[in-house]
Coordinates of C-alpha atoms in Angstrom, one line a residue:
Chain V
M119 CA -7.0 -43.4 53.7
I120 CA -10.7 -44.2 53.2
R121 CA -11.2 -46.6 50.3
V122 CA -14.2 -45.5 48.3
G123 CA -16.0 -47.0 45.3
V124 CA -18.5 -45.1 43.1
V125 CA -21.4 -46.9 41.4
G126 CA -23.3 -44.9 38.7
L127 CA -21.4 -42.5 36.4
G128 CA -24.1 -40.1 35.4
K129 CA -24.0 -36.4 36.1
M130 CA -24.0 -36.7 39.9
G131 CA -21.7 -39.8 39.9
L132 CA -19.0 -38.1 37.9
S133 CA -19.3 -34.9 40.1
H134 CA -19.0 -37.0 43.3
L135 CA -16.1 -39.0 41.8
S136 CA -14.2 -35.7 41.1
I137 CA -14.8 -34.3 44.6
L138 CA -13.8 -37.7 46.2
G139 CA -10.8 -37.9 43.9
A140 CA -9.5 -34.5 45.1
H141 CA -10.1 -35.4 48.8
P142 CA -6.8 -35.9 50.6
Q143 CA -8.2 -38.7 52.8
V144 CA -9.8 -40.7 50.1
T145 CA -8.5 -43.3 47.6
I146 CA -10.9 -44.2 44.8
V147 CA -10.5 -48.0 44.5
G148 CA -13.2 -48.6 41.9
V149 CA -16.0 -47.3 39.7
A150 CA -18.9 -49.3 38.4
D151 CA -21.5 -48.5 35.8
A152 CA -23.8 -50.5 33.6
S153 CA -22.5 -48.5 30.6
G154 CA -19.2 -50.3 30.2
Y155 CA -18.2 -47.6 27.7
L156 CA -17.8 -44.9 30.3
V157 CA -16.1 -47.2 32.7
D158 CA -13.6 -48.1 30.0
V159 CA -12.8 -44.5 29.0
L160 CA -12.3 -43.6 32.7
S161 CA -10.1 -46.6 33.4
K162 CA -8.1 -46.0 30.3
Y163 CA -7.3 -42.4 31.2
T164 CA -7.2 -42.4 35.0
G165 CA -6.1 -45.9 35.9
I166 CA -9.1 -46.3 38.3
R167 CA -10.3 -49.9 38.2
G168 CA -13.6 -50.1 36.4
F169 CA -16.4 -52.7 36.8
S170 CA -19.6 -53.3 34.9
S171 CA -21.7 -54.0 38.0
L172 CA -21.6 -53.3 41.7
E173 CA -21.6 -57.0 42.5
E174 CA -18.4 -57.4 40.6
M175 CA -16.8 -54.4 42.3
L176 CA -17.8 -55.7 45.8
V177 CA -16.1 -59.0 45.0
E178 CA -13.0 -57.6 43.5
V179 CA -12.1 -54.7 45.8
D180 CA -12.2 -53.9 49.5
L181 CA -14.3 -50.8 50.2
D182 CA -14.7 -48.7 53.3
A183 CA -17.4 -46.7 51.7
L184 CA -19.6 -46.7 48.7
L185 CA -21.2 -43.8 46.8
V186 CA -24.4 -44.7 45.0
A187 CA -25.4 -42.4 42.2
T188 CA -27.4 -44.8 40.0
P189 CA -31.0 -44.2 38.8
S190 CA -33.1 -44.0 42.0
R191 CA -35.0 -47.3 41.5
L192 CA -31.7 -49.2 41.9
H193 CA -30.7 -47.5 45.2
G194 CA -32.4 -50.0 47.5
P195 CA -30.8 -53.3 46.5
M196 CA -27.3 -51.7 46.1
V197 CA -27.4 -49.9 49.4
K198 CA -28.6 -53.1 51.1
A199 CA -25.8 -55.1 49.6
A200 CA -23.2 -52.6 50.8
I201 CA -24.6 -52.4 54.4
G202 CA -24.6 -56.2 54.5
K203 CA -20.9 -56.0 54.0
G204 CA -20.4 -53.4 56.7
I205 CA -19.6 -50.7 54.1
H206 CA -20.5 -47.1 54.8
V207 CA -22.9 -45.6 52.2
F208 CA -23.4 -42.2 50.7
C209 CA -26.5 -42.4 48.4
E210 CA -27.9 -39.8 46.0
K211 CA -31.4 -38.6 46.7
P212 CA -34.1 -39.8 47.0
L213 CA -32.9 -42.7 49.2
T214 CA -35.5 -45.0 47.6
L215 CA -38.9 -44.8 46.0
S216 CA -40.6 -46.5 48.9
P217 CA -40.8 -45.0 52.4
D218 CA -41.0 -48.5 53.9
V219 CA -37.8 -49.7 52.1
S220 CA -36.1 -46.4 53.2
R221 CA -37.1 -47.0 56.8
E222 CA -35.8 -50.6 56.6
L223 CA -32.5 -49.5 55.2
A224 CA -32.2 -46.9 58.0
E225 CA -32.7 -49.6 60.6
L226 CA -30.4 -52.0 58.9
A227 CA -27.7 -49.4 58.7
Y228 CA -28.1 -48.6 62.4
T229 CA -27.9 -52.4 63.3
H230 CA -24.7 -52.8 61.2
G231 CA -23.3 -49.6 62.7
V232 CA -22.5 -48.1 59.2
V233 CA -22.4 -44.4 58.5
T234 CA -25.0 -43.3 56.0
Q235 CA -25.7 -40.0 54.2
V236 CA -28.0 -38.9 51.4
G237 CA -27.2 -36.2 48.9
Y238 CA -29.5 -33.5 50.1
H239 CA -26.8 -30.9 49.5
N240 CA -29.0 -27.9 50.3
R241 CA -28.4 -28.6 54.0
F242 CA -24.8 -27.7 53.3
V243 CA -25.7 -24.4 51.5
A244 CA -24.7 -21.6 53.9
P245 CA -27.8 -19.4 53.5
F246 CA -30.1 -22.4 54.1
Q247 CA -28.0 -23.3 57.2
E248 CA -28.3 -19.7 58.4
M249 CA -32.0 -19.9 58.0
H250 CA -32.1 -23.1 60.0
R251 CA -30.0 -21.5 62.8
L252 CA -32.4 -18.5 62.8
L253 CA -35.5 -20.6 62.9
N254 CA -34.1 -22.8 65.7
G255 CA -33.3 -19.7 67.7
G256 CA -36.9 -18.6 67.4
A257 CA -36.0 -15.5 65.4
I258 CA -39.4 -15.1 63.9
G259 CA -41.5 -16.5 66.8
R260 CA -44.0 -19.2 66.0
V261 CA -43.7 -20.2 62.4
T262 CA -47.2 -20.1 60.8
H263 CA -46.4 -20.9 57.2
V264 CA -43.6 -21.9 55.0
L265 CA -43.4 -21.6 51.2
A266 CA -41.0 -24.0 49.6
E267 CA -40.2 -23.7 45.9
A268 CA -38.0 -25.1 43.2
Y269 CA -38.0 -24.2 39.5
G270 CA -35.8 -24.9 36.6
P271 CA -35.5 -25.8 32.9
V272 CA -35.0 -29.6 32.9
V273 CA -37.8 -30.9 30.7
L274 CA -38.8 -28.5 27.9
K275 CA -40.1 -31.0 25.4
S276 CA -42.0 -34.3 25.4
K277 CA -39.3 -36.8 24.5
G278 CA -36.9 -37.8 27.2
A279 CA -34.4 -40.6 26.6
T280 CA -33.1 -41.2 30.1
W281 CA -34.4 -42.7 33.3
R282 CA -35.3 -39.3 34.6
A283 CA -38.2 -39.3 32.2
Q284 CA -39.6 -42.5 33.7
K285 CA -41.7 -42.3 36.9
S286 CA -41.0 -46.0 37.6
E287 CA -37.2 -45.4 37.6
G288 CA -37.5 -42.5 40.0
G289 CA -37.7 -39.8 37.4
G290 CA -40.0 -36.8 37.5
A291 CA -40.2 -33.5 39.2
L292 CA -41.4 -35.0 42.6
Y293 CA -38.3 -37.2 43.1
D294 CA -35.8 -35.1 41.2
Y295 CA -36.8 -31.5 42.2
A296 CA -39.4 -31.4 44.9
A297 CA -37.3 -33.7 47.1
H298 CA -34.9 -30.8 47.8
P299 CA -37.4 -28.2 49.1
L300 CA -39.3 -31.0 50.9
D301 CA -36.1 -32.1 52.6
L302 CA -35.5 -28.5 53.7
L303 CA -39.1 -28.3 55.0
S304 CA -38.5 -31.4 57.1
W305 CA -35.3 -29.8 58.5
Y306 CA -37.0 -26.6 59.3
V307 CA -40.5 -27.6 60.6
G308 CA -40.4 -31.4 61.0
E309 CA -42.6 -34.1 59.4
P310 CA -46.1 -33.2 58.2
I311 CA -49.1 -35.2 59.3
R312 CA -51.2 -34.6 56.2
A313 CA -51.0 -33.4 52.6
G314 CA -53.9 -31.7 50.8
G315 CA -54.6 -30.3 47.4
S316 CA -51.7 -32.1 45.9
V317 CA -51.1 -31.9 42.1
L318 CA -48.6 -34.0 40.2
G319 CA -49.0 -32.3 36.8
R320 CA -47.6 -32.9 33.4
V321 CA -46.3 -30.1 31.3
F322 CA -44.3 -31.9 28.6
S323 CA -43.4 -35.3 30.0
E324 CA -45.2 -38.4 28.8
S325 CA -44.5 -40.8 31.6
T326 CA -43.9 -38.6 34.7
D327 CA -44.7 -35.4 36.5
D328 CA -43.2 -32.0 35.6
E329 CA -44.9 -29.9 38.3
V330 CA -45.7 -30.6 41.9
Y331 CA -48.0 -28.5 44.1
S332 CA -49.2 -29.4 47.6
T333 CA -50.3 -28.0 51.0
L334 CA -48.7 -29.7 54.0
F335 CA -50.1 -29.6 57.5
Y336 CA -48.0 -30.0 60.6
E337 CA -49.0 -31.1 64.1
N338 CA -48.3 -27.8 65.7
G339 CA -50.6 -25.9 63.3
T340 CA -47.9 -24.8 60.9
S341 CA -48.7 -25.2 57.2
A342 CA -46.5 -25.2 54.2
Q343 CA -47.0 -24.9 50.5
L344 CA -44.9 -26.6 48.0
S345 CA -44.5 -25.2 44.5
V346 CA -42.3 -27.0 42.0
N347 CA -41.9 -27.0 38.3
W348 CA -38.9 -28.4 36.3
S349 CA -40.3 -27.3 33.0
D350 CA -39.9 -23.6 33.5
E351 CA -37.4 -22.1 31.0
S352 CA -37.5 -18.6 32.6
Y353 CA -35.0 -20.0 35.2
R354 CA -31.5 -20.4 33.9
K355 CA -30.8 -23.3 36.3
M356 CA -32.4 -25.0 39.2
T357 CA -33.5 -22.5 41.8
T358 CA -34.6 -23.6 45.3
R359 CA -36.0 -21.1 47.8
I360 CA -37.8 -21.1 51.1
T361 CA -39.8 -18.4 52.8
A362 CA -40.9 -18.8 56.4
T363 CA -43.5 -16.5 58.0
G364 CA -43.9 -16.3 61.7
T365 CA -45.4 -14.2 64.4
Q366 CA -42.2 -12.1 64.7
G367 CA -41.1 -11.7 61.1
R368 CA -40.2 -13.4 57.9
I369 CA -37.1 -15.2 56.5
F370 CA -36.3 -15.9 52.9
A371 CA -33.4 -17.9 51.7
D372 CA -32.0 -19.2 48.5
R373 CA -28.5 -20.4 47.5
Q374 CA -27.2 -16.9 47.3
E375 CA -28.6 -15.0 50.3
V376 CA -30.8 -14.7 53.4
Q377 CA -33.3 -11.9 53.6
A378 CA -34.8 -11.6 57.0
F379 CA -37.4 -9.1 58.4
F380 CA -37.8 -9.0 62.1
R381 CA -40.5 -7.2 64.0
S382 CA -39.8 -5.0 67.0
G383 CA -39.6 -7.2 70.0
A384 CA -38.4 -10.3 68.1
P385 CA -35.7 -12.2 69.9
M386 CA -32.8 -10.8 67.8
A387 CA -30.0 -13.1 66.7
K388 CA -26.5 -11.8 67.1
G389 CA -25.6 -9.5 64.2
Y390 CA -29.2 -8.9 63.2
R391 CA -31.5 -6.0 63.8
E392 CA -35.1 -5.0 63.7
G393 CA -36.4 -4.6 60.2
W394 CA -34.7 -5.9 57.1
N395 CA -31.4 -7.9 57.2
V396 CA -29.5 -9.3 54.2
R397 CA -26.7 -11.8 54.4
Y398 CA -24.9 -12.9 51.3
T399 CA -23.3 -16.3 50.5
T400 CA -19.9 -14.4 50.2
D401 CA -20.1 -13.7 54.0
L402 CA -21.8 -16.9 55.1
T403 CA -20.0 -19.6 53.2
D404 CA -17.0 -21.4 54.6
P405 CA -14.3 -22.2 52.0
V406 CA -13.8 -25.7 50.9
A407 CA -10.5 -27.4 49.9
F408 CA -11.8 -28.3 46.5
Y409 CA -14.5 -26.6 44.6
L410 CA -16.8 -28.0 41.9
R411 CA -20.2 -26.5 41.1
G412 CA -20.8 -25.1 44.6
E413 CA -19.2 -25.4 48.0
E414 CA -22.1 -27.5 49.3
Y415 CA -21.2 -30.5 47.1
S416 CA -17.7 -30.6 48.6
A417 CA -18.9 -29.8 52.1
Q418 CA -21.3 -32.8 52.1
I419 CA -18.6 -35.2 51.0
D420 CA -16.2 -33.7 53.6
C421 CA -18.9 -34.3 56.2
F422 CA -19.4 -37.9 55.1
I423 CA -15.7 -38.7 55.1
D424 CA -15.3 -37.1 58.5
R425 CA -18.2 -39.1 59.9
V426 CA -16.8 -42.3 58.4
R427 CA -13.4 -41.6 60.0
R428 CA -15.0 -41.0 63.3
G429 CA -17.6 -43.8 62.9
E430 CA -20.4 -41.4 63.6
V431 CA -23.5 -43.3 62.7
A432 CA -26.0 -40.6 63.2
G433 CA -25.5 -37.3 61.5
T434 CA -26.7 -34.7 58.9
N435 CA -28.8 -36.4 56.1
D436 CA -28.4 -39.9 57.5
F437 CA -30.9 -42.5 56.2
S438 CA -33.4 -41.9 58.9
S439 CA -33.5 -38.2 58.0
A440 CA -33.8 -39.0 54.3
A441 CA -36.5 -41.6 55.0
V442 CA -38.7 -38.7 56.4
T443 CA -38.5 -36.9 53.0
D444 CA -39.4 -40.2 51.2
R445 CA -42.5 -40.4 53.5
V446 CA -43.5 -36.9 52.6
M447 CA -43.1 -37.6 48.9
D448 CA -45.3 -40.6 49.4
L449 CA -47.9 -38.6 51.3
I450 CA -48.1 -36.1 48.3
S451 CA -48.3 -38.9 45.7
T452 CA -51.0 -40.6 47.6
D453 CA -52.9 -37.4 48.0
A454 CA -52.5 -36.5 44.4
A455 CA -53.8 -39.9 43.3
G456 CA -56.9 -39.2 45.3
K457 CA -56.4 -42.2 47.6
G458 CA -56.2 -40.1 50.7
V459 CA -59.4 -38.1 50.1
P460 CA -62.3 -38.7 52.4
A461 CA -65.5 -39.9 50.6
S462 CA -67.6 -37.1 52.0
T463 CA -67.3 -35.1 48.7
S464 CA -69.6 -36.0 45.9
G465 CA -66.7 -37.4 43.9
S466 CA -67.3 -35.1 41.0
E467 CA -64.1 -33.2 41.7
R468 CA -61.8 -36.0 40.8
P469 CA -62.9 -36.9 37.3
R470 CA -62.9 -33.3 36.5
A471 CA -59.3 -32.9 37.7
R472 CA -58.3 -35.9 35.7
R473 CA -59.9 -34.5 32.6
L474 CA -58.1 -31.3 33.1
L475 CA -54.8 -33.2 33.4
S476 CA -55.4 -35.2 30.3
S477 CA -56.3 -32.1 28.3
R478 CA -53.1 -30.4 29.3
K479 CA -51.2 -33.5 28.5
S480 CA -52.4 -33.5 24.9
K481 CA -51.3 -30.0 24.3
Chain I
M112 CA -2.5 -4.6 33.9
Q113 CA -5.0 -5.5 31.1
L114 CA -8.7 -5.3 31.5
I115 CA -11.1 -7.8 30.0
L116 CA -14.8 -7.5 29.9
G117 CA -16.7 -10.6 31.2
D118 CA -20.2 -11.7 30.3
N119 CA -21.9 -13.0 33.4
Q120 CA -23.9 -9.8 33.9
F121 CA -25.4 -10.2 30.4
F122 CA -26.8 -13.7 30.9
G123 CA -28.4 -13.6 34.3
V124 CA -25.4 -14.9 36.4
N125 CA -24.9 -13.2 39.7
H126 CA -23.2 -15.0 42.6
M127 CA -24.8 -12.8 45.2
S128 CA -28.5 -12.4 44.3
E129 CA -31.0 -14.1 42.2
E130 CA -33.0 -10.9 42.1
R131 CA -30.1 -9.0 40.6
A132 CA -29.4 -11.8 38.2
R133 CA -33.0 -11.7 36.9
A134 CA -33.0 -7.9 36.7
Q135 CA -29.9 -8.1 34.5
A136 CA -31.4 -10.9 32.4
I137 CA -34.4 -8.7 31.7
R138 CA -32.2 -5.7 31.0
F139 CA -30.0 -7.5 28.6
Q140 CA -32.5 -9.6 26.8
D141 CA -32.0 -7.5 23.7
N142 CA -28.6 -7.8 22.1
S143 CA -28.6 -4.1 21.5
A144 CA -28.3 -3.5 25.3
I145 CA -25.3 -5.8 25.4
M146 CA -23.8 -4.1 22.4
K147 CA -24.1 -0.8 24.0
V148 CA -22.0 -1.9 27.0
I149 CA -19.5 -3.5 24.6
E150 CA -19.2 -0.3 22.7
D151 CA -18.7 1.7 25.9
A152 CA -16.0 -0.7 27.0
Y153 CA -14.3 -0.4 23.6
S154 CA -14.4 3.4 23.7
L155 CA -12.8 3.3 27.2
G156 CA -9.9 1.3 25.8
I157 CA -11.0 -2.3 26.5
R158 CA -10.1 -4.6 23.7
S159 CA -11.1 -8.1 24.9
F160 CA -14.4 -9.7 25.7
M161 CA -14.3 -13.0 27.6
C162 CA -17.6 -14.8 26.8
T163 CA -19.3 -18.1 27.3
T164 CA -20.3 -20.1 24.2
H165 CA -23.9 -19.2 25.1
D166 CA -26.5 -19.5 22.4
R167 CA -26.7 -15.8 22.0
I168 CA -23.0 -15.2 21.5
G169 CA -23.2 -15.9 17.8
Q170 CA -25.5 -13.0 17.4
L171 CA -23.1 -10.7 19.2
V172 CA -20.2 -11.9 17.1
S173 CA -22.2 -11.1 13.9
K174 CA -23.0 -7.6 15.2
V175 CA -19.3 -6.9 15.9
K176 CA -18.3 -8.4 12.5
A177 CA -20.9 -6.1 10.8
A178 CA -19.3 -3.1 12.5
Q179 CA -15.7 -4.1 12.2
D180 CA -14.5 -0.6 11.3
R181 CA -15.7 0.5 14.8
F182 CA -14.1 -2.5 16.5
A183 CA -10.5 -2.6 15.2
D184 CA -8.4 -5.1 17.1
F185 CA -11.3 -6.1 19.3
A186 CA -11.0 -9.7 20.3
F187 CA -13.3 -12.4 21.7
Q188 CA -12.0 -14.8 24.2
P189 CA -14.5 -17.8 24.0
C190 CA -15.0 -19.8 27.2
M191 CA -16.3 -23.3 26.5
P192 CA -18.4 -25.2 26.9
Y193 CA -21.5 -23.4 28.2
A194 CA -22.1 -25.9 30.9
H195 CA -25.8 -25.7 31.4
K196 CA -26.5 -26.5 27.8
Y197 CA -24.6 -29.8 28.2
S198 CA -25.9 -30.5 31.7
D199 CA -29.5 -30.2 30.7
A200 CA -28.9 -32.3 27.6
V201 CA -27.2 -35.0 29.8
T202 CA -30.3 -35.0 32.1
E203 CA -32.5 -35.4 29.1
A204 CA -30.5 -37.6 26.7
G205 CA -27.8 -39.2 28.8
L206 CA -24.1 -38.6 28.5
L207 CA -23.5 -40.2 25.1
G208 CA -26.8 -38.9 23.8
A209 CA -25.8 -35.4 24.7
L210 CA -22.4 -35.9 23.1
R211 CA -24.0 -37.0 19.9
R212 CA -26.3 -34.0 19.9
F213 CA -23.5 -31.5 20.1
L214 CA -21.2 -33.0 17.6
P215 CA -21.3 -31.0 14.4
E216 CA -24.1 -31.9 12.1
D217 CA -23.0 -29.8 9.1
G218 CA -22.8 -32.7 6.8
L219 CA -19.1 -33.1 7.1
L220 CA -18.8 -36.8 6.6
S221 CA -15.2 -36.8 7.8
A222 CA -16.2 -35.1 11.1
A223 CA -18.9 -37.6 11.7
L224 CA -16.5 -40.4 10.9
R225 CA -13.8 -38.9 13.1
G226 CA -16.3 -38.6 16.0
G227 CA -17.7 -42.1 15.3
R228 CA -14.3 -43.7 15.2
S229 CA -13.2 -41.9 18.3
L230 CA -16.3 -43.0 20.2
A231 CA -15.7 -46.6 19.0
R232 CA -12.0 -46.5 20.0
K233 CA -12.7 -44.9 23.4
D234 CA -10.3 -42.2 22.3
V235 CA -11.2 -38.9 23.7
E236 CA -9.0 -36.8 21.4
G237 CA -11.4 -37.0 18.4
V238 CA -14.4 -36.2 20.5
I239 CA -12.9 -33.3 22.3
T240 CA -11.5 -31.7 19.1
L241 CA -14.9 -32.1 17.4
L242 CA -16.7 -30.4 20.3
I243 CA -14.2 -27.6 20.3
E244 CA -14.8 -27.1 16.5
A245 CA -18.6 -27.1 17.1
E246 CA -18.2 -24.4 19.8
M247 CA -16.0 -22.3 17.6
V248 CA -18.4 -22.1 14.7
A249 CA -20.0 -19.1 16.2
F250 CA -16.7 -17.2 16.2
R251 CA -15.9 -17.5 12.5
G252 CA -14.4 -14.3 11.1
V253 CA -13.5 -12.6 14.4
G254 CA -10.2 -12.7 16.4
T255 CA -10.0 -15.3 19.1
P256 CA -6.4 -15.0 20.4
T257 CA -7.3 -16.9 23.6
I258 CA -9.7 -19.8 24.0
W259 CA -10.7 -20.9 27.5
L260 CA -11.8 -24.1 29.0
Q261 CA -14.6 -23.5 31.6
N262 CA -14.0 -24.2 35.2
V263 CA -16.8 -26.7 35.5
V264 CA -15.0 -28.9 33.0
V265 CA -11.5 -28.1 34.2
D266 CA -12.3 -28.8 37.8
L267 CA -14.4 -31.9 37.1
L268 CA -11.5 -33.5 35.2
L269 CA -8.9 -32.2 37.7
G270 CA -10.7 -33.9 40.6
M271 CA -10.9 -37.2 38.7
G272 CA -7.2 -37.0 37.7
F273 CA -8.4 -37.2 34.0
L274 CA -5.8 -34.9 32.7
E275 CA -5.3 -35.9 29.1
P276 CA -8.0 -33.5 27.8
F277 CA -6.0 -30.5 29.1
R278 CA -3.1 -31.4 26.9
I279 CA -5.4 -32.1 23.9
F280 CA -7.2 -28.8 24.4
E281 CA -4.0 -26.8 24.7
S282 CA -2.4 -28.3 21.5
F283 CA -5.6 -28.3 19.4
V284 CA -6.5 -24.6 20.0
R285 CA -2.8 -23.7 19.3
E286 CA -2.5 -25.7 16.1
R287 CA -6.0 -25.3 14.7
Y288 CA -6.8 -21.7 15.7
G289 CA -3.3 -20.2 16.5
A290 CA -4.7 -19.4 19.9
Q291 CA -3.4 -19.4 23.4
A292 CA -5.3 -22.0 25.5
G293 CA -6.5 -20.8 28.9
F294 CA -7.8 -22.8 31.8
I295 CA -10.4 -21.4 34.2
T296 CA -10.4 -23.0 37.7
M297 CA -11.6 -22.6 41.2
N298 CA -8.7 -24.7 42.4
L299 CA -5.6 -22.8 41.2
P300 CA -2.8 -24.5 43.2
L301 CA -4.1 -28.0 42.4
L302 CA -4.5 -27.2 38.7
L303 CA -0.9 -25.9 38.5
R304 CA 0.4 -29.1 39.9
A305 CA -1.7 -31.1 37.4
L306 CA -0.6 -29.1 34.4
D307 CA 3.0 -29.5 35.5
E308 CA 2.5 -33.3 35.6
I309 CA 1.4 -33.4 32.0
G310 CA 3.9 -30.9 30.7
V311 CA 1.8 -27.9 29.9
V312 CA 4.3 -25.2 30.5
D313 CA 3.7 -21.6 31.5
P314 CA 0.0 -22.0 31.3
L315 CA -2.6 -19.2 31.1
I316 CA -5.0 -19.6 34.0
C317 CA -8.0 -17.6 35.1
A318 CA -9.1 -18.0 38.7
N319 CA -10.9 -16.1 41.4
I320 CA -8.3 -13.9 43.0
N321 CA -9.6 -11.4 45.6
K322 CA -8.8 -10.0 49.0
L323 CA -11.6 -11.9 50.7
G324 CA -10.4 -15.3 49.5
F325 CA -13.8 -15.9 48.0
R326 CA -13.9 -19.2 46.1
M327 CA -10.1 -19.5 46.2
S328 CA -10.0 -23.2 47.0
G329 CA -6.8 -24.3 48.6
G330 CA -6.8 -21.0 50.5
I331 CA -5.6 -17.4 49.9
D332 CA -2.1 -18.2 51.2
A333 CA -1.6 -21.0 48.8
Y334 CA -2.8 -18.7 45.9
Q335 CA -0.3 -16.0 47.0
T336 CA 2.5 -18.5 47.2
V337 CA 1.9 -19.8 43.7
L338 CA 1.5 -16.3 42.3
A339 CA 4.9 -15.4 43.8
E340 CA 6.7 -18.6 42.9
R341 CA 5.3 -20.5 40.0
P342 CA 5.8 -19.7 36.3
F343 CA 2.3 -19.1 34.9
R344 CA 0.2 -16.3 33.5
A345 CA -2.6 -15.3 35.8
V346 CA -5.9 -13.7 34.9
A347 CA -7.9 -12.6 37.9
M348 CA -11.6 -12.9 38.1
S349 CA -14.1 -12.2 40.9
V350 CA -11.7 -9.5 42.0
F351 CA -14.6 -7.7 43.8
A352 CA -16.0 -11.0 45.2
S353 CA -19.4 -10.3 43.6
G354 CA -19.5 -6.9 45.1
A355 CA -18.5 -7.9 48.7
I356 CA -15.3 -5.8 48.4
P357 CA -15.4 -2.1 47.7
P358 CA -13.9 -1.3 44.3
R359 CA -10.9 0.8 45.4
E360 CA -9.9 -1.7 48.1
A361 CA -10.3 -4.6 45.6
I362 CA -8.2 -3.0 42.9
E363 CA -5.6 -1.8 45.3
W364 CA -5.1 -5.3 46.6
I365 CA -5.1 -7.1 43.2
I366 CA -2.5 -4.7 41.8
D367 CA -0.2 -5.5 44.7
Q368 CA -0.2 -9.2 43.8
P369 CA 2.7 -10.4 41.7
N370 CA 2.3 -12.0 38.3
I371 CA -1.2 -11.0 37.4
E372 CA -1.5 -9.9 33.8
S373 CA -5.2 -9.2 33.4
I374 CA -8.4 -8.7 35.3
V375 CA -11.8 -10.0 34.0
F376 CA -14.6 -7.9 35.3
G377 CA -18.3 -7.7 34.7
A378 CA -20.0 -4.3 34.2
S379 CA -23.5 -3.4 33.2
T380 CA -23.1 0.4 32.7
R381 CA -20.6 2.9 31.2
E382 CA -20.1 4.3 34.8
H383 CA -19.1 0.9 36.1
I384 CA -16.5 0.4 33.3
E385 CA -15.2 4.0 33.8
Q386 CA -14.8 3.5 37.5
T387 CA -12.8 0.2 37.1
V388 CA -10.7 1.6 34.2
S389 CA -9.8 4.8 36.1
L390 CA -9.0 2.9 39.4
V391 CA -6.7 0.6 37.5
H392 CA -4.9 3.5 35.8
E393 CA -4.7 5.5 39.1
L394 CA -3.4 2.6 41.2
S395 CA -1.1 0.8 38.7

């Protein structure tokens, strides 16, 4: 049995706790959360040992693995403490708010030989996996452009009471929403060398971004556009989708399906044909032993536990992979703040952009 | 075999395609479009509507109430809670903040006290029963013989081994509303074991049951074993696996399974409903 502790009992923490609790090879040996209230309720009704801090949990119980689902700002120190004790770590996304810290943690984990994984669950969504397989097989030839989108109804008014409303805590549409399509982009086309035209816009939030737009440029000439808005009530729930265009066709994927169009002469993947192809999640998705909110959440935990059992240090969504996504987010932030812009322009663009932003904010 | 009309199609839920989900959301954005389907279902002999406690459900309840003479013995089967409502609120206000937001605010001092005391004592019973009452307000004046707990909540608690709420839910809806409690799950075999443990006997359970094994966690064999061997009342949903199984094949298979008392199905048109009703009649 793998002895696992969970720190952070928010939405994701509870969801992970449930999936881990149902896993036949896992024993939950402790939960920790700064809100003693939740910890007490959970302990009272489930018998799981509860702690008010990670430090306390690390002293009191022996862990093989730790799941970190606290506000993002707290990830770094907690992950570091666990790695120092040789504990395998599953951390919610984003890994940290600083690409340097993320890289250091990836190196530290490698030195200590611990298994790491970050909760980019979209890499376990079957249609996104199928799209990766197709792109890798060169199904649409040279990829010229990728459109990466995420929309949903998270922030629909100006008052937010949790850490997700605070940029400094790791809140905002960039860290919370854009991280997902950006991680898929890294998986599909690698790490960009430059970001341009980036916008971190506010719709309702007072202290963080609600929309993220950016153009990303890749070494091989591919470009990508990111379009993210978590203040869009026309979506019932978070919707992530990717469209890749290439010399031989186009592939679209979301959580439900893959729609692929292949030109004649494209290198046809098995089971696909020239013209339109549609594959649904019902065909593509492997069953999981326990289901909560989507197969991908269980599949990523199964993957992590498997890797821990086998001591497989490098693997899907390991820290070095997640650190790439943190770098891309930093690239976009820097570009949006105007720091990355060459001084060749008159400079009149920036103040105007800021005025626009502040006038929207005051709406 | 009873047929129950489901509501996913009315509120933009489609497990196969976002495009279809949106087309349906647009089509059913006026309640009159939903009422038309409900009327069609009623005229074809369907007497139950299993519906999420979505914001719009109250308006549908009012419409049915206003036309009660045309809807004799028509029953709502509320499924609570509407998860996205809570999930978004938790993101915005935190877990306790969200809880406070959904506790009834109708000036009932005793309710507030009960909720407050429960929160202070870390006693989940008071909080759970208040949330159930808040969700049931929309259904005043119509029959609700069965009240369901949604799979997101059932399965979340199931995984954590936090089973007490199941017992509380079952006894509260029975005593307070004279209703049968139902549990929706994606993990049928595991849930049956858990309900056994806490002494909920002969439970009513709704789960995906289909020939493809789509979202039947634990595996189709384990499902068929419990259907054949365990004492419980099964309601099958996702019988067509979101359209992945042709209707005749799906119904033929489901009717062959032992111990299934009803099928919940989503339909957007009279033709759809007719097709399902006649297949069930023909093959039963």
